[in-house]
Amino acid sequence: MTTKETILITGGAGFIGSHMVDCALNAGYAVRVVDNLSGGREANLAHLGGNQDLDCEWVDIRELAPDAKVFKGVDRVVHFAGIGDIVPSIERPTDYMSVNVQGTVHALECAREAGVSKFVYAASSSCYGLADVPTREDHPIQPQYPYALSKYMGEQSAFHWHQVYGLPVNSVRIFNAYGTRVRTTGAYGAVFGVFFKQKLEGRPYTVVGDGTQSRDFLYVTDVAAAFLAAAESGMTGQVWNLGAGNPQSINRLIELLGGDKVHVPKRPGEPDCTWADITAIGRDLGWSPRVSFEDGVAMMMKEIDVWKDAPLWDPASIAEATKTWFEHMDKERAQ
Ligand code: UDP
């Protein structure tokens, strides 16, 4: 019989979730993964093949009854399962509410039934909208698009379970996570995916606006370490912002990647700068970022071949892919 504690990771085959699996195994946990493989890929866990401490169940979280077997004997839960990206959320809002809100409710019910000692919710900094920086946890909430709203409502649900049922919940609001295993297919999305494929093909980088805008990028292994700390903390009912606390401009990213650029129009509703105030998470969890932006980009560069079959974006296809964005978010033009 195993004496190890068990941690269940929803979305454990995904980009951040799979790094969380590595992190939890390294910390000595038995790990269960629940993932419906919609965004996640078994390949993200292939390096763990045969590991006795890892069990995977390929199931949609919304199909789990509260007494689902996979949650039996689980000590802690980290909930990453969900869907991302702005444009598809504007096009298909009901899917986002279903997966990110209702899916969270299912995970909460399972966790409650299992009597877990901690449930950590993977929240998004997009709840702050166009925020003052550096952004603290008590900043006003102003979601700008359905993805942001759905992630925030998932978080609210988690705290409701804390309040009503006494479920020990913490939430970590992620700023811009980047790193290996980030998805390479699907909708136009995160800048790293777009640029790495462009680099591989020797095409110019499609810089939005003048490239001076900056993001609080945090390498994915640092993200996973923070979530483990939130899962092990004695504190409950907490929200922590999670970033490197050191925003980097798009022009800086291009400097590191090297190559030509071409400009595409600035998108309405996009912040010029995201920047997490990480005072609270440093103080409460003793967490701090370990991987520099330069090292993180270099680690991704080593695996640039994973972009072989990724879509190649250019100004024309980006204009087409972001049409709905401009349509619904350009409030000034719409008036
Ligand atoms: N970006 C860019 N070119 C692209 C895609 C994104 O210059 O083809 C910029 C975008 O303007 C933003 C940053 O990269 O400043 C990060 O964008 P992403 O969509 O990855 O994250 P988010 O804007 O949601 O923080």
Short mmCIF file of C-alpha atoms and ligand atoms in Angstrom, two decimals:
data_model
loop_
_atom_site.label_atom_id
_atom_site.label_comp_id
_atom_site.label_asym_id
_atom_site.label_seq_id
_atom_site.Cartn_x
_atom_site.Cartn_y
_atom_site.Cartn_z
CA MET A 1 0.00 0.00 0.00
CA THR A 2 1.23 3.44 -0.89
CA THR A 3 1.78 5.88 1.92
CA LYS A 4 2.10 8.75 -0.50
CA GLU A 5 -0.39 11.59 -0.51
CA THR A 6 -2.51 11.78 -3.64
CA ILE A 7 -2.93 14.92 -5.69
CA LEU A 8 -5.48 15.05 -8.49
CA ILE A 9 -4.74 17.39 -11.38
CA THR A 10 -7.57 18.26 -13.74
CA GLY A 11 -6.28 19.28 -17.14
CA GLY A 12 -3.14 17.34 -16.30
CA ALA A 13 -2.37 16.53 -19.93
CA GLY A 14 -2.41 20.21 -20.86
CA PHE A 15 0.36 22.79 -21.08
CA ILE A 16 0.51 23.92 -17.45
CA GLY A 17 -1.17 20.81 -16.05
CA SER A 18 1.48 18.46 -17.41
CA HIS A 19 4.24 20.51 -15.79
CA MET A 20 2.20 20.37 -12.59
CA VAL A 21 2.23 16.56 -12.88
CA ASP A 22 6.05 16.60 -13.14
CA CYS A 23 6.31 18.97 -10.20
CA ALA A 24 3.99 16.89 -7.97
CA LEU A 25 5.70 13.59 -8.83
CA ASN A 26 9.08 15.16 -8.06
CA ALA A 27 7.70 16.34 -4.73
CA GLY A 28 6.76 12.73 -3.86
CA TYR A 29 3.01 12.66 -4.53
CA ALA A 30 0.96 9.96 -6.18
CA VAL A 31 -0.72 11.79 -9.06
CA ARG A 32 -4.08 11.33 -10.76
CA VAL A 33 -4.85 13.12 -13.99
CA VAL A 34 -8.34 13.90 -15.21
CA ASP A 35 -8.36 15.28 -18.74
CA ASN A 36 -10.69 14.93 -21.73
CA LEU A 37 -7.81 15.47 -24.17
CA SER A 38 -9.60 18.36 -25.89
CA GLY A 39 -6.67 20.74 -25.43
CA GLY A 40 -4.35 18.37 -23.57
CA ARG A 41 -2.29 15.68 -25.26
CA GLU A 42 -1.10 12.32 -24.02
CA ALA A 43 2.25 13.21 -25.56
CA ASN A 44 2.70 15.84 -22.82
CA LEU A 45 2.99 12.98 -20.33
CA ALA A 46 4.79 10.49 -22.59
CA HIS A 47 8.09 11.03 -20.75
CA LEU A 48 6.41 9.59 -17.62
CA GLY A 49 5.37 6.32 -19.28
CA GLY A 50 5.40 3.44 -16.79
CA ASN A 51 5.56 5.68 -13.72
CA GLN A 52 3.84 3.73 -10.93
CA ASP A 53 2.71 6.89 -9.18
CA LEU A 54 0.74 8.26 -12.13
CA ASP A 55 -2.84 7.32 -13.10
CA CYS A 56 -4.72 9.00 -15.90
CA GLU A 57 -8.43 9.05 -16.62
CA TRP A 58 -9.48 10.51 -19.95
CA VAL A 59 -12.87 11.92 -19.09
CA ASP A 60 -14.68 15.24 -19.37
CA ILE A 61 -14.93 16.79 -15.92
CA ARG A 62 -18.59 17.62 -16.61
CA GLU A 63 -19.36 13.92 -16.86
CA LEU A 64 -18.10 13.14 -13.37
CA ALA A 65 -20.67 12.47 -10.67
CA PRO A 66 -19.75 13.77 -7.18
CA ASP A 67 -18.81 10.26 -6.06
CA ALA A 68 -16.60 9.57 -9.10
CA LYS A 69 -14.13 6.78 -8.41
CA VAL A 70 -11.16 8.78 -9.64
CA PHE A 71 -11.56 11.20 -6.71
CA LYS A 72 -11.64 8.45 -4.06
CA GLY A 73 -8.84 8.87 -1.55
CA VAL A 74 -7.60 12.13 -3.09
CA ASP A 75 -5.92 14.52 -0.65
CA ARG A 76 -5.49 17.64 -2.79
CA VAL A 77 -6.88 18.92 -6.08
CA VAL A 78 -5.42 21.39 -8.54
CA HIS A 79 -7.98 22.42 -11.13
CA PHE A 80 -6.58 23.45 -14.51
CA ALA A 81 -9.16 21.84 -16.81
CA GLY A 82 -10.77 24.52 -18.92
CA ILE A 83 -10.65 26.25 -22.28
CA GLY A 84 -8.73 29.38 -23.17
CA ASP A 85 -8.32 32.02 -25.89
CA ILE A 86 -10.17 35.24 -26.46
CA VAL A 87 -11.54 35.02 -30.00
CA PRO A 88 -13.28 31.63 -29.74
CA SER A 89 -14.78 32.74 -26.43
CA ILE A 90 -16.42 35.68 -28.19
CA GLU A 91 -17.70 33.32 -30.88
CA ARG A 92 -18.84 30.46 -28.61
CA PRO A 93 -19.60 31.92 -25.16
CA THR A 94 -21.86 29.06 -24.04
CA ASP A 95 -19.01 26.54 -24.47
CA TYR A 96 -16.79 28.68 -22.24
CA MET A 97 -19.43 28.99 -19.53
CA SER A 98 -20.13 25.28 -19.71
CA VAL A 99 -16.53 24.11 -19.44
CA ASN A 100 -15.03 26.82 -17.25
CA VAL A 101 -17.94 27.38 -14.88
CA GLN A 102 -20.05 24.22 -14.90
CA GLY A 103 -16.93 22.06 -15.26
CA THR A 104 -15.49 23.75 -12.18
CA VAL A 105 -18.69 23.07 -10.26
CA HIS A 106 -18.33 19.37 -11.07
CA ALA A 107 -14.73 19.38 -9.86
CA LEU A 108 -15.81 21.17 -6.67
CA GLU A 109 -18.54 18.66 -5.97
CA CYS A 110 -16.16 15.75 -6.48
CA ALA A 111 -13.61 17.41 -4.19
CA ARG A 112 -16.25 18.03 -1.53
CA GLU A 113 -17.46 14.45 -1.64
CA ALA A 114 -13.85 13.21 -1.40
CA GLY A 115 -13.20 15.49 1.60
CA VAL A 116 -9.96 16.90 0.18
CA SER A 117 -7.69 19.03 2.33
CA LYS A 118 -7.13 21.61 -0.44
CA PHE A 119 -8.62 22.67 -3.77
CA VAL A 120 -6.54 25.10 -5.82
CA TYR A 121 -8.26 26.93 -8.66
CA ALA A 122 -6.25 28.06 -11.68
CA ALA A 123 -7.66 31.54 -12.25
CA SER A 124 -6.82 34.12 -14.88
CA SER A 125 -5.50 37.66 -14.53
CA SER A 126 -7.88 38.57 -17.36
CA CYS A 127 -10.47 39.23 -14.62
CA TYR A 128 -8.75 42.59 -14.01
CA GLY A 129 -9.40 43.88 -17.55
CA LEU A 130 -7.42 47.00 -18.39
CA ALA A 131 -5.77 47.18 -14.99
CA ASP A 132 -3.58 49.56 -13.04
CA VAL A 133 -0.08 48.13 -12.70
CA PRO A 134 1.51 46.55 -10.82
CA THR A 135 -1.80 44.82 -10.16
CA ARG A 136 -2.73 43.71 -6.68
CA GLU A 137 -5.31 41.10 -5.74
CA ASP A 138 -7.74 43.76 -4.51
CA HIS A 139 -7.84 45.50 -7.90
CA PRO A 140 -11.42 45.98 -9.25
CA ILE A 141 -12.73 43.09 -11.34
CA GLN A 142 -13.75 43.99 -14.90
CA PRO A 143 -13.76 41.05 -17.35
CA GLN A 144 -13.67 42.23 -20.98
CA TYR A 145 -14.70 39.09 -22.88
CA PRO A 146 -16.45 35.77 -22.20
CA TYR A 147 -13.26 33.80 -21.47
CA ALA A 148 -12.35 36.29 -18.73
CA LEU A 149 -15.88 36.22 -17.34
CA SER A 150 -16.06 32.41 -17.35
CA LYS A 151 -12.75 32.03 -15.52
CA TYR A 152 -13.84 34.58 -12.95
CA MET A 153 -17.19 32.86 -12.44
CA GLY A 154 -15.32 29.57 -11.96
CA GLU A 155 -13.27 31.27 -9.26
CA GLN A 156 -16.38 32.71 -7.63
CA SER A 157 -17.90 29.22 -7.63
CA ALA A 158 -14.83 27.82 -5.89
CA PHE A 159 -15.08 30.45 -3.15
CA HIS A 160 -18.78 29.81 -2.86
CA TRP A 161 -17.99 26.17 -2.10
CA HIS A 162 -15.53 27.44 0.47
CA GLN A 163 -18.16 29.67 2.05
CA VAL A 164 -21.13 27.31 1.97
CA TYR A 165 -19.55 23.87 2.30
CA GLY A 166 -16.26 24.74 4.01
CA LEU A 167 -14.20 23.35 1.11
CA PRO A 168 -10.60 24.54 1.67
CA VAL A 169 -10.09 26.59 -1.51
CA ASN A 170 -7.25 28.78 -2.74
CA SER A 171 -7.06 30.54 -6.09
CA VAL A 172 -4.04 31.58 -8.11
CA ARG A 173 -4.52 34.18 -10.87
CA ILE A 174 -2.04 33.44 -13.62
CA PHE A 175 -0.68 36.29 -15.74
CA ASN A 176 1.12 35.14 -18.96
CA ALA A 177 2.43 31.59 -18.63
CA TYR A 178 4.82 30.41 -21.33
CA GLY A 179 7.13 27.46 -21.86
CA THR A 180 7.52 24.05 -23.44
CA ARG A 181 4.37 22.03 -24.27
CA VAL A 182 2.34 25.17 -24.96
CA ARG A 183 -0.20 24.21 -27.59
CA THR A 184 0.94 24.39 -31.21
CA THR A 185 -2.40 23.96 -32.97
CA GLY A 186 -5.83 25.53 -33.13
CA ALA A 187 -7.04 29.10 -32.92
CA TYR A 188 -4.88 32.19 -33.29
CA GLY A 189 -3.63 32.76 -29.79
CA ALA A 190 -0.68 33.21 -27.54
CA VAL A 191 2.21 35.18 -28.95
CA PHE A 192 4.79 32.44 -28.38
CA GLY A 193 2.97 30.02 -30.66
CA VAL A 194 2.66 32.61 -33.38
CA PHE A 195 6.29 33.74 -33.25
CA PHE A 196 7.99 30.33 -32.94
CA LYS A 197 6.32 29.04 -36.09
CA GLN A 198 7.24 32.26 -37.89
CA LYS A 199 10.83 31.81 -36.76
CA LEU A 200 10.93 28.19 -37.90
CA GLU A 201 9.71 29.23 -41.36
CA GLY A 202 11.94 32.31 -41.58
CA ARG A 203 8.89 34.59 -41.85
CA PRO A 204 8.60 38.03 -40.21
CA TYR A 205 7.11 38.26 -36.72
CA THR A 206 3.63 39.80 -36.71
CA VAL A 207 4.02 42.50 -34.08
CA VAL A 208 0.81 43.97 -32.75
CA GLY A 209 1.06 47.77 -32.62
CA ASP A 210 4.57 49.07 -32.05
CA GLY A 211 5.73 46.15 -29.88
CA THR A 212 6.41 48.32 -26.84
CA GLN A 213 3.50 46.66 -25.01
CA SER A 214 4.66 44.32 -22.31
CA ARG A 215 3.44 41.21 -20.53
CA ASP A 216 4.26 39.63 -17.23
CA PHE A 217 5.55 36.34 -18.68
CA LEU A 218 6.23 33.53 -16.23
CA TYR A 219 7.94 30.28 -17.14
CA VAL A 220 5.68 27.26 -16.73
CA THR A 221 7.80 25.35 -14.18
CA ASP A 222 7.63 28.42 -11.93
CA VAL A 223 3.85 28.41 -12.39
CA ALA A 224 3.67 24.75 -11.32
CA ALA A 225 5.86 25.36 -8.26
CA ALA A 226 3.55 28.17 -7.16
CA PHE A 227 0.50 25.92 -7.46
CA LEU A 228 2.13 23.21 -5.41
CA ALA A 229 2.90 25.78 -2.73
CA ALA A 230 -0.74 26.95 -2.83
CA ALA A 231 -1.89 23.32 -2.49
CA GLU A 232 0.40 22.67 0.48
CA SER A 233 -0.16 25.97 2.27
CA GLY A 234 -1.92 26.01 5.62
CA MET A 235 -3.86 29.07 4.43
CA THR A 236 -7.29 28.82 2.81
CA GLY A 237 -9.71 31.21 1.16
CA GLN A 238 -6.80 33.06 -0.44
CA VAL A 239 -6.27 34.66 -3.86
CA TRP A 240 -2.75 35.18 -5.13
CA ASN A 241 -1.53 36.89 -8.28
CA LEU A 242 1.10 34.93 -10.14
CA GLY A 243 3.60 36.44 -12.55
CA ALA A 244 7.30 37.10 -12.70
CA GLY A 245 6.65 40.66 -11.52
CA ASN A 246 8.97 41.80 -14.30
CA PRO A 247 7.13 42.62 -17.55
CA GLN A 248 8.90 42.09 -20.89
CA SER A 249 8.06 43.91 -24.10
CA ILE A 250 7.22 42.17 -27.36
CA ASN A 251 10.20 43.96 -28.91
CA ARG A 252 12.42 42.34 -26.28
CA LEU A 253 11.04 38.92 -27.16
CA ILE A 254 11.88 39.58 -30.81
CA GLU A 255 15.38 40.69 -29.84
CA LEU A 256 15.87 37.30 -28.16
CA LEU A 257 14.41 35.36 -31.09
CA GLY A 258 16.15 37.39 -33.80
CA GLY A 259 14.65 38.16 -37.22
CA ASP A 260 12.46 40.62 -39.11
CA LYS A 261 9.09 41.96 -38.10
CA VAL A 262 5.95 43.23 -39.70
CA HIS A 263 3.27 45.25 -37.91
CA VAL A 264 -0.41 44.39 -37.48
CA PRO A 265 -3.05 46.72 -35.98
CA LYS A 266 -3.33 47.17 -32.25
CA ARG A 267 -6.30 45.26 -30.89
CA PRO A 268 -9.09 46.98 -28.97
CA GLY A 269 -9.33 46.18 -25.27
CA GLU A 270 -5.75 44.91 -25.04
CA PRO A 271 -3.70 46.16 -22.10
CA ASP A 272 -0.42 47.95 -22.87
CA CYS A 273 1.14 46.32 -19.87
CA THR A 274 0.32 43.43 -17.57
CA TRP A 275 2.29 43.27 -14.38
CA ALA A 276 1.49 41.20 -11.32
CA ASP A 277 2.22 42.55 -7.90
CA ILE A 278 3.66 39.34 -6.42
CA THR A 279 4.20 40.65 -2.92
CA ALA A 280 1.40 38.50 -1.46
CA ILE A 281 2.43 35.17 -2.95
CA GLY A 282 6.06 35.78 -1.99
CA ARG A 283 5.08 36.64 1.58
CA ASP A 284 2.47 33.90 2.11
CA LEU A 285 3.97 31.00 0.20
CA GLY A 286 7.66 31.85 0.16
CA TRP A 287 7.47 31.48 -3.63
CA SER A 288 9.60 33.43 -6.09
CA PRO A 289 10.32 32.98 -9.80
CA ARG A 290 13.43 30.97 -10.67
CA VAL A 291 13.64 31.03 -14.47
CA SER A 292 14.71 34.25 -16.21
CA PHE A 293 12.94 35.36 -19.39
CA GLU A 294 16.14 34.76 -21.36
CA ASP A 295 16.51 31.19 -20.06
CA GLY A 296 12.82 30.43 -20.58
CA VAL A 297 12.89 31.57 -24.21
CA ALA A 298 16.10 29.58 -24.76
CA MET A 299 14.45 26.40 -23.41
CA MET A 300 11.59 26.82 -25.85
CA MET A 301 14.00 27.54 -28.68
CA LYS A 302 15.66 24.16 -28.11
CA GLU A 303 12.34 22.51 -28.91
CA ILE A 304 11.42 24.71 -31.84
CA ASP A 305 10.79 21.67 -34.06
CA VAL A 306 7.51 21.02 -32.25
CA TRP A 307 6.13 23.91 -34.35
CA LYS A 308 6.67 21.96 -37.58
CA ASP A 309 2.96 21.30 -38.13
CA ALA A 310 1.65 24.46 -36.42
CA PRO A 311 -0.36 27.01 -38.39
CA LEU A 312 1.71 29.83 -39.86
CA TRP A 313 0.14 33.22 -39.25
CA ASP A 314 0.61 36.34 -41.39
CA PRO A 315 -1.05 39.78 -41.35
CA ALA A 316 -3.87 38.67 -43.69
CA SER A 317 -4.79 35.50 -41.80
CA ILE A 318 -4.53 37.36 -38.48
CA ALA A 319 -6.92 40.07 -39.76
CA GLU A 320 -9.37 37.33 -40.72
CA ALA A 321 -8.96 35.41 -37.44
CA THR A 322 -9.44 38.50 -35.28
CA LYS A 323 -12.45 39.93 -37.17
CA THR A 324 -14.88 39.08 -34.37
CA TRP A 325 -12.50 40.63 -31.87
CA PHE A 326 -12.53 43.98 -33.67
CA GLU A 327 -16.29 43.71 -34.23
CA HIS A 328 -17.18 43.20 -30.56
CA MET A 329 -14.41 44.91 -28.67
CA ASP A 330 -13.92 48.15 -30.55
CA LYS A 331 -16.47 50.02 -28.46
CA GLU A 332 -15.50 53.45 -29.81
CA ARG A 333 -15.96 52.41 -33.41
CA ALA A 334 -19.25 50.68 -32.59
CA GLN A 335 -20.76 53.87 -31.13
N1 UDP B 1 1.22 39.74 -29.94
C1 UDP B 1 1.92 40.14 -31.05
N2 UDP B 1 1.76 39.45 -32.22
C2 UDP B 1 0.95 38.36 -32.33
C3 UDP B 1 0.26 37.93 -31.18
C4 UDP B 1 0.40 38.64 -30.00
O1 UDP B 1 2.66 41.13 -31.02
O2 UDP B 1 0.86 37.80 -33.43
C5 UDP B 1 1.36 40.50 -28.68
C6 UDP B 1 0.04 41.04 -28.13
O3 UDP B 1 -0.21 42.34 -28.63
C7 UDP B 1 0.30 41.09 -26.64
C8 UDP B 1 1.34 40.02 -26.41
O4 UDP B 1 1.83 39.64 -27.70
O5 UDP B 1 0.88 42.32 -26.28
C9 UDP B 1 0.79 38.80 -25.72
O6 UDP B 1 -0.33 38.36 -26.43
P1 UDP B 1 -1.07 37.02 -26.04
O7 UDP B 1 -2.26 36.92 -26.94
O8 UDP B 1 -0.08 35.93 -26.01
O9 UDP B 1 -1.50 37.26 -24.53
P2 UDP B 1 -2.49 38.36 -23.88
O10 UDP B 1 -2.56 39.55 -24.79
O11 UDP B 1 -3.78 37.65 -23.73
O12 UDP B 1 -1.85 38.72 -22.60
#
